CSV table of C-alpha atoms and ligand atoms in Angstrom, one decimal:
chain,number,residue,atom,x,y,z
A,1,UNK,CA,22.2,81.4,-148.1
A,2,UNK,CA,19.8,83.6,-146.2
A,3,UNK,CA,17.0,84.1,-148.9
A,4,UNK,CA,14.6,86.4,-146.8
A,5,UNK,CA,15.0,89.9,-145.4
A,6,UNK,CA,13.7,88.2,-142.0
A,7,UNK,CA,16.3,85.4,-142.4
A,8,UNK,CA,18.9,87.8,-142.8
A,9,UNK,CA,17.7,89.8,-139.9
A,10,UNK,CA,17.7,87.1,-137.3
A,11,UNK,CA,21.8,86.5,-138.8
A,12,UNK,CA,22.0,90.2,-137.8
A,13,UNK,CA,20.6,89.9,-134.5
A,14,UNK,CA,23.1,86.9,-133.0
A,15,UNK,CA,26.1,88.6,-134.8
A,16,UNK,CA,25.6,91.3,-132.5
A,17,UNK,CA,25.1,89.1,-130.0
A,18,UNK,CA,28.0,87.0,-130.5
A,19,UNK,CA,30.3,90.1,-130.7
A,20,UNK,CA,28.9,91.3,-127.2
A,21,UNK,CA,29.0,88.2,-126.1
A,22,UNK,CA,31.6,88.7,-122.8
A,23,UNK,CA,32.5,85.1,-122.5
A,24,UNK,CA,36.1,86.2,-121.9
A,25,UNK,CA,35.9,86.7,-118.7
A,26,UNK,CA,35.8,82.9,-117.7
A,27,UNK,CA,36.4,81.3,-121.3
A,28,UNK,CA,40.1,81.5,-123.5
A,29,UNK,CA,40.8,81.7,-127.2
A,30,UNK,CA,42.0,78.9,-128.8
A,31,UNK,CA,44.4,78.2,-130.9
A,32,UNK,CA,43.3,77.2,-134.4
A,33,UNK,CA,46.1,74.1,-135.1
A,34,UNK,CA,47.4,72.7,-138.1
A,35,UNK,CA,47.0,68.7,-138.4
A,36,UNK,CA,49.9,67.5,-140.7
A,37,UNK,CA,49.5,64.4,-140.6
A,38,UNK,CA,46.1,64.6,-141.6
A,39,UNK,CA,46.1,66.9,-143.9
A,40,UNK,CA,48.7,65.1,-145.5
A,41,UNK,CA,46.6,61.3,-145.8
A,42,UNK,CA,43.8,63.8,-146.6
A,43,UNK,CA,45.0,65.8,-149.4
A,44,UNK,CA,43.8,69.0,-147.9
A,45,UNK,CA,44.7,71.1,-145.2
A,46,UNK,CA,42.7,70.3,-141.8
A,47,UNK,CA,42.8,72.8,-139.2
A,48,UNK,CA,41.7,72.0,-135.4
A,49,UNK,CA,39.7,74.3,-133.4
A,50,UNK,CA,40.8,73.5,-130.2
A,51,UNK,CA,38.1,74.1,-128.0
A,52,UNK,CA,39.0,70.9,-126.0
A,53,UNK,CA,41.8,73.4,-124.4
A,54,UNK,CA,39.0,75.2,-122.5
A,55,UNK,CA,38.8,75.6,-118.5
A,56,UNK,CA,36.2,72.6,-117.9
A,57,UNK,CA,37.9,71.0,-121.6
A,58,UNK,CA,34.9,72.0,-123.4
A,59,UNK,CA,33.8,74.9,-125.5
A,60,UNK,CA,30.5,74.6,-123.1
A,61,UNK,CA,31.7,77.5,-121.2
A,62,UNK,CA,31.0,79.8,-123.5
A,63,UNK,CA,27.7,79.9,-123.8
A,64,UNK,CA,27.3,78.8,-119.9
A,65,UNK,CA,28.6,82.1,-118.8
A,66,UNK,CA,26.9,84.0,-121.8
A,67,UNK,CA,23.8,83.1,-120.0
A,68,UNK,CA,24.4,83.4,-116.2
A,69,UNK,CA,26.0,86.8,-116.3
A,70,UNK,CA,22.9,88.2,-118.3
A,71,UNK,CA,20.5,87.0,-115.6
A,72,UNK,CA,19.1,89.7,-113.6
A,73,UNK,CA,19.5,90.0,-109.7
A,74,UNK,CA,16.6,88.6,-108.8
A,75,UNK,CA,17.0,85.4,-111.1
A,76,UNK,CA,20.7,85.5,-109.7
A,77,UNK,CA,19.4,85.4,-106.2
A,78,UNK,CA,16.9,82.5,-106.8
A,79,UNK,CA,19.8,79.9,-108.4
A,80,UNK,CA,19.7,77.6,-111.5
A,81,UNK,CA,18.9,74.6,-112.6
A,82,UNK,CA,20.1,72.6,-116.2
A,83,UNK,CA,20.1,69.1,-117.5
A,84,UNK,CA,23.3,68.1,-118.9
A,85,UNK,CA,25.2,65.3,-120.8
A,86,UNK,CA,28.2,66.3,-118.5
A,87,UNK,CA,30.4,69.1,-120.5
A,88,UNK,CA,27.8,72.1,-119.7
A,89,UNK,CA,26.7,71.1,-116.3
A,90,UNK,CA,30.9,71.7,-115.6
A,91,UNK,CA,30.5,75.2,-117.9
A,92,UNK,CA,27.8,75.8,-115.6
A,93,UNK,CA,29.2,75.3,-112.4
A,94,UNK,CA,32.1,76.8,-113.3
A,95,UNK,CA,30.7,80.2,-114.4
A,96,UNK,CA,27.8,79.9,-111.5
A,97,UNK,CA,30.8,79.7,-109.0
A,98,UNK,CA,32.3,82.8,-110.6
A,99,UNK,CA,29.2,84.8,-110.6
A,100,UNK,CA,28.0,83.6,-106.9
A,101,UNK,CA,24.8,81.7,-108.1
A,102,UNK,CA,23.9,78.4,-106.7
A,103,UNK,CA,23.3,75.6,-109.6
A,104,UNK,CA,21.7,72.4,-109.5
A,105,UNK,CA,22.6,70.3,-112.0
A,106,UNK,CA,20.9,67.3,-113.5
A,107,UNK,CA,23.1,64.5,-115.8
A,108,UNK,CA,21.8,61.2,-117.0
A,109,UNK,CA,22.8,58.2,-114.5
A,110,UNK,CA,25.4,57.5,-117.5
A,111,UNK,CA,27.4,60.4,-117.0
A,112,UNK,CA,31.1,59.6,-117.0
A,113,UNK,CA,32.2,59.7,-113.5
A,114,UNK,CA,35.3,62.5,-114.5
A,115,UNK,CA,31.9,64.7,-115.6
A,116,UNK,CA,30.0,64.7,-112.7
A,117,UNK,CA,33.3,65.3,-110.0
A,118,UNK,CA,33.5,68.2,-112.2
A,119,UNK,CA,30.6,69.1,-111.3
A,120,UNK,CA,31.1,69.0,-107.6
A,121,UNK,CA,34.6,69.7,-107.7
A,122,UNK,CA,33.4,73.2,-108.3
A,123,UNK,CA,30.8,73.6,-105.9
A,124,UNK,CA,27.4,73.0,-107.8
A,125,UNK,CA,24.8,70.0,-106.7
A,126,UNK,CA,25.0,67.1,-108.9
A,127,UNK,CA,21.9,64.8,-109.1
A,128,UNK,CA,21.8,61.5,-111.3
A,129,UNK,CA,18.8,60.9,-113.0
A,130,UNK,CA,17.5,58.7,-116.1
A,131,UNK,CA,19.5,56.9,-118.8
A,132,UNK,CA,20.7,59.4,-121.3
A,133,UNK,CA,19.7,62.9,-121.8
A,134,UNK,CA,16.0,63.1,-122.3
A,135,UNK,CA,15.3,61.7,-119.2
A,136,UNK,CA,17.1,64.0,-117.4
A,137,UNK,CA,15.9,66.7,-119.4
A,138,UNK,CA,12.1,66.1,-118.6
A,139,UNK,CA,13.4,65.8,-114.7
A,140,UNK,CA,15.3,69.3,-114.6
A,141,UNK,CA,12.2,70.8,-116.1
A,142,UNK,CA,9.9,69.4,-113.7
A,143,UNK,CA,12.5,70.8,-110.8
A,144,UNK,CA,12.7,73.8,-112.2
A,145,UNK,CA,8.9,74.5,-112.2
A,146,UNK,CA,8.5,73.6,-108.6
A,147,UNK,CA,11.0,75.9,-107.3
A,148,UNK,CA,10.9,78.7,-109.4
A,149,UNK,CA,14.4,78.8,-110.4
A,150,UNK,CA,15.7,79.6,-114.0
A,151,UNK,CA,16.7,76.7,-116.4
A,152,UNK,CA,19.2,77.1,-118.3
A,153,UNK,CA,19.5,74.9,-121.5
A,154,UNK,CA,22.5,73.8,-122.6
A,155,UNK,CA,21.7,74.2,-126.6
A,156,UNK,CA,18.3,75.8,-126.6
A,157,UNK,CA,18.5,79.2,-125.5
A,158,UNK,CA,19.2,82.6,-127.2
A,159,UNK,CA,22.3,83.4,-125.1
A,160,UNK,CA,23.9,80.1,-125.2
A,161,UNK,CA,23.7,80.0,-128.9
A,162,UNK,CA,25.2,83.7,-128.7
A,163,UNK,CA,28.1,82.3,-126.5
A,164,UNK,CA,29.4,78.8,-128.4
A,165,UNK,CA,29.2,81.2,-131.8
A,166,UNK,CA,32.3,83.0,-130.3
A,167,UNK,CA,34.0,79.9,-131.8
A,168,UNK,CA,33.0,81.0,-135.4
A,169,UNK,CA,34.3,84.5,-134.7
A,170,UNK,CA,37.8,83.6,-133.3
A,171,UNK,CA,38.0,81.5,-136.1
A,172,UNK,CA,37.5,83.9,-138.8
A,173,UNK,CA,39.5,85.9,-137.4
A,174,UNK,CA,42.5,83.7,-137.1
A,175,UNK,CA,41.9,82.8,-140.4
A,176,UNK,CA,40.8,85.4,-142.8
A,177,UNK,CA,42.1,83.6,-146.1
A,178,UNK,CA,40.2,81.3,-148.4
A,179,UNK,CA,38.6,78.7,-146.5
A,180,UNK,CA,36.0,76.2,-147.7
A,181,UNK,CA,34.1,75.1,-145.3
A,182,UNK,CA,34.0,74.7,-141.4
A,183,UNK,CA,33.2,70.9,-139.6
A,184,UNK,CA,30.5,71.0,-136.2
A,185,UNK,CA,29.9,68.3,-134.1
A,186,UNK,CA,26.1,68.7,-133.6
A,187,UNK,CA,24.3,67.7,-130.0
A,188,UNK,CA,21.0,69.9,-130.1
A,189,UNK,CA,22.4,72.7,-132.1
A,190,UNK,CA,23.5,75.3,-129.9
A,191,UNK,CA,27.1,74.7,-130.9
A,192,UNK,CA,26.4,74.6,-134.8
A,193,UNK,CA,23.5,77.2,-134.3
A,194,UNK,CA,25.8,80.0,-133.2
A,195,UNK,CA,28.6,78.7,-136.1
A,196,UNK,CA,26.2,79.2,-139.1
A,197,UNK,CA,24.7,82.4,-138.0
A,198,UNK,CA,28.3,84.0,-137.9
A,199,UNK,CA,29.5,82.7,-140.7
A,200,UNK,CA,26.7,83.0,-143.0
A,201,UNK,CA,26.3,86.6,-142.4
A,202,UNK,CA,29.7,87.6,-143.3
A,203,UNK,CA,31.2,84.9,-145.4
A,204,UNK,CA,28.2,83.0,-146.7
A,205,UNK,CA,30.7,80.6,-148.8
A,206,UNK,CA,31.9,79.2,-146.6
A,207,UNK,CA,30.4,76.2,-146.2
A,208,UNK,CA,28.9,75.1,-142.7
A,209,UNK,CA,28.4,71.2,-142.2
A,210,UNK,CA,27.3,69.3,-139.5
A,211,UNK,CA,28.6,66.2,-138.3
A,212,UNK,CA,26.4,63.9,-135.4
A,213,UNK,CA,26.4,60.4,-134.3
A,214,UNK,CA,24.6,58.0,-136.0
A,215,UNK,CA,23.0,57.1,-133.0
A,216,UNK,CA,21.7,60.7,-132.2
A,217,UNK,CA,21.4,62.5,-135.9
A,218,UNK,CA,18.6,64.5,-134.4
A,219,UNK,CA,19.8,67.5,-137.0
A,220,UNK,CA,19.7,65.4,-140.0
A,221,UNK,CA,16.3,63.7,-139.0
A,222,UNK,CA,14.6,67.2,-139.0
A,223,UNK,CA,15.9,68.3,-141.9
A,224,UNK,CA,14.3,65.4,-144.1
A,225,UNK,CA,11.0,66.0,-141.8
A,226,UNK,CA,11.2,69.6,-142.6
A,227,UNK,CA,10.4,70.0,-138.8
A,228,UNK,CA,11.8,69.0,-135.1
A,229,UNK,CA,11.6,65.1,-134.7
A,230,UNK,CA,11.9,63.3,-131.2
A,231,UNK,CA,14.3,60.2,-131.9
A,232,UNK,CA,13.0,57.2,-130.5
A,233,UNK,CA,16.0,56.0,-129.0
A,234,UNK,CA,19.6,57.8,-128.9
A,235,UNK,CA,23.1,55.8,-128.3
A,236,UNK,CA,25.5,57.1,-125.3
A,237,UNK,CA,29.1,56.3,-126.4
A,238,UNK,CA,29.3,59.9,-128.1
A,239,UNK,CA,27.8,61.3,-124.6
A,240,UNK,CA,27.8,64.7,-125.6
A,241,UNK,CA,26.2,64.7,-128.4
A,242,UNK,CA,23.4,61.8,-127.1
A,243,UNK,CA,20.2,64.3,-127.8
A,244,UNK,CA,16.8,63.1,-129.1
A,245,UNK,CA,15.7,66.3,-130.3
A,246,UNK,CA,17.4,69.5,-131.9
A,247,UNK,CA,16.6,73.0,-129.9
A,248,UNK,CA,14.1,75.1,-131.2
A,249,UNK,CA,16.4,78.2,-131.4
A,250,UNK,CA,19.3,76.3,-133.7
A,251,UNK,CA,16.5,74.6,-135.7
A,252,UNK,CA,15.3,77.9,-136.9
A,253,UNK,CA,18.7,79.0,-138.0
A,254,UNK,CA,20.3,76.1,-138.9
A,255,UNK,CA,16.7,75.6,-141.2
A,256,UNK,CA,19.0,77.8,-143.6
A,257,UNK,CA,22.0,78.2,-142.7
A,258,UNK,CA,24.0,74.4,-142.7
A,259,UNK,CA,24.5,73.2,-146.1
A,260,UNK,CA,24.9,69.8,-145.4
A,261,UNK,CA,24.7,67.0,-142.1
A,262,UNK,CA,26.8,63.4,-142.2
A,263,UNK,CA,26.0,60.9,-139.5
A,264,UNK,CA,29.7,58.9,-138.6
A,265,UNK,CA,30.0,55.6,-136.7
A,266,UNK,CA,31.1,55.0,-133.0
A,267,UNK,CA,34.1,53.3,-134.9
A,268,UNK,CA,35.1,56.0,-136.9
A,269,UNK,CA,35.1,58.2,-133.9
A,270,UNK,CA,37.8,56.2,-132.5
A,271,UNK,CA,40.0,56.2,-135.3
A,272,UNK,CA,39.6,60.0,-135.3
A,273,UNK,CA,40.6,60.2,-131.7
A,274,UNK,CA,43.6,58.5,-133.0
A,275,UNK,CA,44.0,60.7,-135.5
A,276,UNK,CA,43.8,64.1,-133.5
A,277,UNK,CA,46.3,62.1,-130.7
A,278,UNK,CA,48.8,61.4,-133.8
A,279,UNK,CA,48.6,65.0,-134.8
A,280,UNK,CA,47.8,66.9,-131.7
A,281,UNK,CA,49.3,64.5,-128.7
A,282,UNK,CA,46.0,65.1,-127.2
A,283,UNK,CA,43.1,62.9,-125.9
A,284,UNK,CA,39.8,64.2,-127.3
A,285,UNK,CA,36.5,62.3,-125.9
A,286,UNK,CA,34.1,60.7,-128.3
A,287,UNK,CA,32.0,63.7,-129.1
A,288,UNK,CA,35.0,65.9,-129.1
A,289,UNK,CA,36.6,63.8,-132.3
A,290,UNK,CA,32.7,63.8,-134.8
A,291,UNK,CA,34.3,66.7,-137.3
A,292,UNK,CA,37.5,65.0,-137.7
A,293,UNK,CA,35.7,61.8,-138.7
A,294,UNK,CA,33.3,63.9,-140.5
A,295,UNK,CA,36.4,65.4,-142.5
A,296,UNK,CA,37.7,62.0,-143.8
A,297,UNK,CA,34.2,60.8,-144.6
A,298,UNK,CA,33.8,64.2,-146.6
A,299,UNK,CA,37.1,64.0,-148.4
A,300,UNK,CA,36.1,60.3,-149.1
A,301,UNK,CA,33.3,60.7,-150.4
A,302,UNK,CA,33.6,63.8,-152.9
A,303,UNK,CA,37.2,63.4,-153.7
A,304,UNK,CA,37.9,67.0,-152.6
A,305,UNK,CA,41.2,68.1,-152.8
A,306,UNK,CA,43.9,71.2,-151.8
A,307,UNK,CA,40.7,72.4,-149.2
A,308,UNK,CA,41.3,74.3,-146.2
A,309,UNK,CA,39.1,72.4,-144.1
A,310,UNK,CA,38.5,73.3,-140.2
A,311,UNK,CA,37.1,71.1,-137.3
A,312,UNK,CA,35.9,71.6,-134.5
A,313,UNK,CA,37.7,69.4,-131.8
A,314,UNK,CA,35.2,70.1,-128.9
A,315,UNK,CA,36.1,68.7,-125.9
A,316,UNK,CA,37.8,66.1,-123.9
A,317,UNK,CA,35.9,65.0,-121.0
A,318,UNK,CA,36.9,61.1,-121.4
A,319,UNK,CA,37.0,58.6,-118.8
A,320,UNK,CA,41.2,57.6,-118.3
A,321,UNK,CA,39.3,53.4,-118.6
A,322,UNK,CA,37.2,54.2,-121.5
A,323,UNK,CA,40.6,54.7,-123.9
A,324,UNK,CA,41.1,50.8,-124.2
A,325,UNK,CA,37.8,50.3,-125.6
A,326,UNK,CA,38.6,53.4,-128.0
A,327,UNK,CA,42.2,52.3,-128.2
A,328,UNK,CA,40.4,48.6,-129.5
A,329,UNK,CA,38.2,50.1,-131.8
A,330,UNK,CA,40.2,52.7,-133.8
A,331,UNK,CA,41.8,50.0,-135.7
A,332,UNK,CA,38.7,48.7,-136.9
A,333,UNK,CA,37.7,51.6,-138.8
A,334,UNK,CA,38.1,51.2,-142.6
A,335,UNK,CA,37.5,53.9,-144.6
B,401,PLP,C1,27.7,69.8,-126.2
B,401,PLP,C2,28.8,69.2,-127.0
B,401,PLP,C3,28.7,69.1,-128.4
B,401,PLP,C4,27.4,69.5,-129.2
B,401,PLP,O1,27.0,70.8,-129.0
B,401,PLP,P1,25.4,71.2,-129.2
B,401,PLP,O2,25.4,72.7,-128.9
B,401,PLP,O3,24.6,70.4,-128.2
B,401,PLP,O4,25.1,70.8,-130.6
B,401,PLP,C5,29.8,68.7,-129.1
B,401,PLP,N1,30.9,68.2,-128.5
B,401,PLP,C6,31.0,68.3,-127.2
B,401,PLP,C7,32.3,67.8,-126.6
B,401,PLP,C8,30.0,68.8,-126.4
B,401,PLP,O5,30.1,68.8,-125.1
């Protein structure tokens, strides 16, 4: 898929990235699961990345400590600052505490209240600001040019991208047979970003798709336009994934590198909550269940068949209250 000596260079550069990338030290590997009850309705075999298994229940932690221990003394010294939906303020306090760094953290005033005592249950400053993510976003900047400390993305950033495509490398590796193509829930990118660029550089047929919210398909929206697009307005109940814009870094990868993007409804991420529960026994949050819904809306809608298809199961930062509501909804989905 890389078409350019350039493209293929900037593959080269995050694979050796991603396989320096020390994220051990704080993060785990995880195992990569069979789902047999889905892969039997689906007619293909589904494989779970369990990234929801993660210290902080997120595979945020990866890149969060990618970037904090490759800060130098001095930035070290002066502290951090990040905006986050809630699953990489926790990577970030997490690793911060680990390294000794002092972190303020920014999360939308929407932030699931099991989110933000993550945040201070592990020592970092938690500050509510703004309804969803861009809000907060703007805010952290602003801090973070008054006082002179670093900000740390949660998507857009070199390092961070470096760190979540650890995912892609454990998975190859657990998996070296024929596989066809590899499921990402998409926020702004990092995530997917660090996926394709692995992948593509050593098993380009593989195929990387993207999966986002309908109310947040930031990716798919600047793929039509060819360019990054703000979204007007971006819906919450898939929290981690509630961006208005890609990142710049993962735009310019996944440009080339994702051969295809499906939006799924808030509805048909609770009946893949469901599904992952039936399979796995395990509570995934909204976010954390987009590339098992984007799975069954694939298999629905080409037919494919006898596929080894993996998700990404991402996290599991969900309110205990909120699993009525996705408990309600789950049976509504028809596919
Ligand atoms: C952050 C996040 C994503 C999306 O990752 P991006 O790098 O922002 O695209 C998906 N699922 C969960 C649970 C997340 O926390």
């Amino acid at each position: 898929m890389p078409v350019t000596p350039a493209e293929q260079a900037l593959l080269e550069h995050y694979v050796k990235k991603i396989l320096a990338a020390p994220v051990y030290e704080l993060a785990v590997h995880t195992p990569l699961q069979p789902a047999p009850a889905l892969s039997e309705a689906l007619g293909n075999r589904i494989l779970l990345k369990r990234e929801d298994l993660q210290p902080t229940f997120s595979f945020k932690i990866r890149g969060a400590y990618n970037k904090l221990v490759q800060l130098t003394p001095e930035q070290r010294a002066m502290g951090v600052i990040t905006a986050s939906a809630g699953n990489h303020a926790q990577g970030v306090a997490l690793a911060a505490r680990e390294l000794g760094i002092s972190a303020s953290i920014v999360m939308p005033s929407t932030t699931p209240q099991l989110k933000v005592l993550g945040v201070r249950n592990r020592g970092a400053e938690a500050l509510l600001h703004g309804e969803s993510f861009p809000f907060a976003l703007a805010y952290a900047l602003e801090l973070a040019r008054q006082t002179g400390r670093e900000f740390v993305s949660p998507f857009d950033d070199p390092e961070v991208i470096a760190g979540q495509g650890t995912v892609a490398m454990e998975i190859l590796r657990q998996h070296p047979g024929r596989l066809e193509a590899i499921f990402v829930p998409v926020g702004g990118g990092g995530l997917i970003a660090g996926i394709a660029a692995y992948v593509k550089y050593l098993r380009p047929e593989i195929r990387v798709i993207g999966v986002e919210s309908q109310h947040s398909a930031c990716l798919q929206a600047a793929l039509a336009a060819g360019e990054r697009v703000s979204l007007p307005a971006v819906g919450t109940f898939a929290d981690g994934v509630a961006v208005a814009q890609i990142g710049a870094h993962g735009f310019e990868i996944c440009r080339f590198c994702v051969d295809e993007v499906l939006t799924v409804s808030d509805d048909q991420l609770c009946a893949a909550i469901k599904d992952i529960y039936d399979d796995t026994r395990s509570i995934t949050e909204p976010s954390g269940a987009l590339a098992v819904a984007g799975i069954k809306h694939y298999v629905a809608k080409t037919g494919a068949r006898d596929q080894v298809l993996v998700a990404i199961d991402s996290g599991a930062n969900i309110n205990f209250d909120s699993l009525r509501h996705v408990a309600e909804r789950a049976v509504v989905d028809v596919f």
